[in-house]
């Protein structure tokens, strides 16, 4: 549970304002129009108030949005936008269509100088479900999906699966005509895993950690914090 650092470690530089946890979601989508929600947190790390502009560009389509923001010293603020894409290229699970991907470039500028930037790759896809008749039905873009998938217990027992290996393994998953991966107790967290799932049309069923497992750790509060 507390074995140490297992993912990539890197150092990056920024100005006083940083963009945290950007998230692009599809509110509604059909072949005529997609309505999106782009949300993030802006954090002021300095001891002074800061004022600047958060802006974004979605490609393809050159869809732009921006907002002027003022943050007091040490303040964190949730910011969101609701851009729309006319005639979107919809993302579909494997076997139901193609997997076109968009990019959203975000930047916070202070006096024409970039403080921080992020790039998010995403598919335009609307998730929904029902439990009619006591059965879970999953829909993507309003289309009921027949789920076929395999269980992904861990990326690799000694955590050596990295980068292009995810692409190879999940490409094989697609070629077996699967369209979902069960990520067992959320054990695979690498970005490359999710990138490959986006690329190959694979939905991910993320388990809650130890949702039904009796072997909880002795110090449950340390585990919860992890």
Coordinates of C-alpha atoms in Angstrom, one line a residue:
X1 CA 0.0 0.0 0.0
X2 CA 2.8 2.4 0.8
X3 CA 5.5 1.1 -1.4
X4 CA 6.6 4.6 -2.6
X5 CA 6.6 6.3 -6.0
X6 CA 5.6 4.1 -8.9
X7 CA 4.5 6.6 -11.6
X8 CA 6.6 9.1 -13.6
X9 CA 8.2 12.0 -11.7
X10 CA 8.9 15.3 -13.4
X11 CA 9.6 18.9 -12.6
X12 CA 7.9 21.8 -14.5
X13 CA 8.0 25.5 -14.1
X14 CA 5.1 28.0 -14.1
X15 CA 4.2 31.5 -13.1
X16 CA 2.1 32.4 -10.0
X17 CA -1.1 31.0 -11.5
X18 CA -1.4 27.3 -12.4
X19 CA -4.1 25.3 -14.1
X20 CA -5.2 22.2 -12.1
X21 CA -7.2 19.1 -13.2
X22 CA -8.6 20.3 -16.5
X23 CA -11.6 18.2 -17.5
X24 CA -13.6 18.2 -20.7
X25 CA -17.0 16.5 -20.6
X26 CA -19.8 16.1 -23.2
X27 CA -23.1 17.4 -21.9
X28 CA -25.1 16.4 -25.0
X29 CA -24.1 15.2 -28.5
X30 CA -25.6 14.2 -31.8
X31 CA -24.4 14.6 -35.4
X32 CA -25.7 18.2 -35.5
X33 CA -24.3 19.7 -32.2
X34 CA -22.2 18.8 -29.2
X35 CA -22.4 20.8 -26.0
X36 CA -19.3 20.5 -23.8
X37 CA -18.3 21.5 -20.3
X38 CA -14.6 22.5 -19.9
X39 CA -13.7 22.9 -16.2
X40 CA -10.5 23.4 -14.2
X41 CA -9.2 24.9 -11.0
X42 CA -7.0 28.0 -11.1
X43 CA -4.6 28.4 -8.2
X44 CA -2.7 31.5 -7.1
X45 CA 0.6 30.4 -5.4
X46 CA 1.8 33.9 -4.7
X47 CA 1.4 36.2 -1.7
X48 CA -0.2 38.9 -4.0
X49 CA -3.4 39.2 -5.9
X50 CA -3.1 38.2 -9.5
X51 CA -5.2 39.2 -12.5
X52 CA -5.1 37.6 -16.0
X53 CA -6.9 35.7 -18.7
X54 CA -7.7 32.0 -19.0
X55 CA -8.3 31.0 -22.6
X56 CA -8.8 27.8 -24.6
X57 CA -8.8 26.6 -28.1
X58 CA -10.5 23.4 -29.3
X59 CA -9.2 21.7 -32.5
X60 CA -10.3 20.8 -35.1
X61 CA -12.7 23.7 -35.5
X62 CA -10.7 26.5 -34.0
X63 CA -13.3 27.0 -31.2
X64 CA -12.1 29.7 -28.8
X65 CA -13.2 30.8 -25.4
X66 CA -11.7 33.1 -22.7
X67 CA -12.5 34.8 -19.4
X68 CA -10.7 37.4 -17.3
X69 CA -10.0 36.2 -13.7
X70 CA -8.7 37.9 -10.6
X71 CA -7.4 35.8 -7.7
X72 CA -6.4 37.0 -4.3
X73 CA -3.3 35.7 -2.6
X74 CA -3.4 31.9 -2.1
X75 CA -6.9 31.6 -3.7
X76 CA -8.1 28.6 -5.7
X77 CA -11.1 29.1 -8.0
X78 CA -13.2 26.7 -10.0
X79 CA -13.7 28.0 -13.6
X80 CA -15.8 26.4 -16.4
X81 CA -16.9 27.1 -20.0
X82 CA -19.6 25.6 -22.1
X83 CA -18.4 25.6 -25.7
X84 CA -20.3 24.0 -28.6
X85 CA -19.1 22.1 -31.6
X86 CA -21.3 22.1 -34.7
X87 CA -21.5 18.8 -36.7
X88 CA -19.1 17.1 -34.3
X89 CA -17.1 14.0 -35.0
X90 CA -18.5 11.6 -32.4
X91 CA -16.3 9.0 -30.6
X92 CA -17.7 5.5 -30.5
X93 CA -16.8 2.3 -28.7
X94 CA -15.0 -0.4 -30.7
X95 CA -17.4 -2.0 -33.2
X96 CA -19.8 1.0 -33.3
X97 CA -17.9 3.6 -35.2
X98 CA -14.6 5.4 -35.3
X99 CA -12.6 7.2 -32.5
X100 CA -11.9 10.7 -33.6
X101 CA -10.2 12.8 -30.9
X102 CA -10.1 16.5 -30.3
X103 CA -7.6 18.6 -28.4
X104 CA -8.2 21.5 -26.0
X105 CA -5.3 23.8 -25.4
X106 CA -5.6 25.9 -22.2
X107 CA -3.4 28.9 -21.2
X108 CA -3.4 31.4 -18.4
X109 CA -1.7 34.7 -19.2
X110 CA -0.7 37.6 -17.0
X111 CA 0.1 40.8 -18.9
X112 CA 0.6 38.8 -22.2
X113 CA 3.0 36.4 -20.5
X114 CA 2.1 32.7 -20.1
X115 CA 1.8 31.6 -16.5
X116 CA 0.7 28.0 -17.2
X117 CA -0.7 25.9 -20.0
X118 CA -2.3 22.5 -20.3
X119 CA -3.4 20.3 -23.3
X120 CA -6.3 17.9 -23.0
X121 CA -7.1 15.2 -25.6
X122 CA -10.7 14.0 -25.6
X123 CA -13.5 12.3 -27.5
X124 CA -16.9 13.8 -28.0
X125 CA -19.1 11.1 -26.3
X126 CA -22.1 11.3 -24.1
X127 CA -22.4 8.5 -21.4
X128 CA -25.8 7.5 -20.0
X129 CA -27.4 4.5 -18.5
X130 CA -30.6 3.0 -17.1
X131 CA -31.5 0.0 -14.9
X132 CA -34.8 -1.0 -16.6
X133 CA -36.0 -4.4 -15.5
X134 CA -33.2 -4.6 -12.9
X135 CA -30.5 -4.7 -15.7
X136 CA -27.8 -2.1 -16.2
X137 CA -27.9 -0.7 -19.8
X138 CA -25.1 1.5 -21.0
X139 CA -25.5 4.1 -23.8
X140 CA -23.0 6.1 -25.7
X141 CA -24.4 9.0 -27.7
X142 CA -27.8 7.6 -27.1
X143 CA -26.9 4.2 -28.6
X144 CA -27.3 1.1 -26.4
X145 CA -23.9 -0.7 -26.2
X146 CA -23.5 -4.5 -25.9
X147 CA -20.6 -4.7 -23.5
X148 CA -17.8 -7.1 -24.2
X149 CA -14.6 -6.9 -22.2
X150 CA -11.8 -8.4 -20.2
X151 CA -10.6 -7.8 -16.7
X152 CA -7.3 -5.9 -16.3
X153 CA -6.0 -6.9 -12.9
X154 CA -2.8 -4.8 -12.9
X155 CA -0.8 -3.4 -15.8
X156 CA 2.0 -5.8 -14.9
X157 CA 3.0 -7.4 -11.6
X158 CA 6.3 -5.6 -11.1
X159 CA 4.9 -2.4 -12.6
X160 CA 7.1 -2.5 -15.6
X161 CA 4.4 -1.9 -18.2
X162 CA 5.0 1.6 -19.6
X163 CA 4.4 3.7 -22.6
X164 CA 4.1 1.8 -25.9
X165 CA 3.4 -1.5 -24.1
X166 CA -0.1 -0.2 -23.2
X167 CA -0.7 0.6 -26.9
X168 CA 0.3 -3.0 -27.9
X169 CA -1.8 -4.7 -25.1
X170 CA -4.9 -2.6 -25.7
X171 CA -4.7 -2.9 -29.5
X172 CA -4.9 -6.7 -28.9
X173 CA -7.9 -6.1 -26.7
X174 CA -9.5 -4.3 -29.6
X175 CA -8.6 -7.0 -32.1
X176 CA -10.4 -9.5 -29.8
X177 CA -13.5 -7.4 -30.6
X178 CA -13.8 -6.2 -27.0
X179 CA -15.1 -2.7 -26.2
X180 CA -14.5 -2.4 -22.4
X181 CA -11.7 -3.0 -19.9
X182 CA -12.5 -3.6 -16.2
X183 CA -9.8 -1.8 -14.3
X184 CA -9.8 -4.0 -11.3
X185 CA -10.0 -1.9 -8.0
X186 CA -8.6 1.0 -10.0
X187 CA -5.1 -0.5 -10.0
X188 CA -4.0 0.9 -13.4
X189 CA -3.6 4.7 -13.2
X190 CA -1.0 5.5 -16.0
X191 CA -2.1 8.1 -18.5
X192 CA -0.8 5.9 -21.4
X193 CA -3.4 3.3 -20.4
X194 CA -6.3 5.8 -20.8
X195 CA -4.8 7.3 -24.0
X196 CA -4.7 3.9 -25.6
X197 CA -8.3 3.2 -24.6
X198 CA -9.3 6.5 -26.2
X199 CA -7.4 5.5 -29.3
X200 CA -8.8 2.0 -29.7
X201 CA -12.5 2.6 -28.6
X202 CA -12.3 0.9 -25.3
X203 CA -14.6 1.9 -22.4
X204 CA -13.1 1.7 -18.9
X205 CA -15.1 0.3 -15.9
X206 CA -13.1 1.7 -13.0
X207 CA -13.8 -0.1 -9.7
X208 CA -13.9 1.7 -6.4
X209 CA -10.9 0.6 -4.4
X210 CA -11.5 -2.5 -2.4
X211 CA -15.3 -2.1 -2.8
X212 CA -16.0 -5.6 -1.5
X213 CA -12.6 -6.8 -0.2
X214 CA -12.4 -8.0 3.4
X215 CA -8.6 -7.5 3.8
X216 CA -8.6 -3.8 4.7
X217 CA -5.2 -2.4 6.0
X218 CA -4.5 -2.0 9.6
X219 CA -4.4 1.8 9.3
X220 CA -7.5 2.4 7.3
X221 CA -7.1 6.2 7.5
X222 CA -3.7 6.2 5.9
X223 CA -5.2 4.1 3.1
X224 CA -8.1 6.5 2.7
X225 CA -5.6 9.4 2.3
X226 CA -3.7 7.5 -0.3

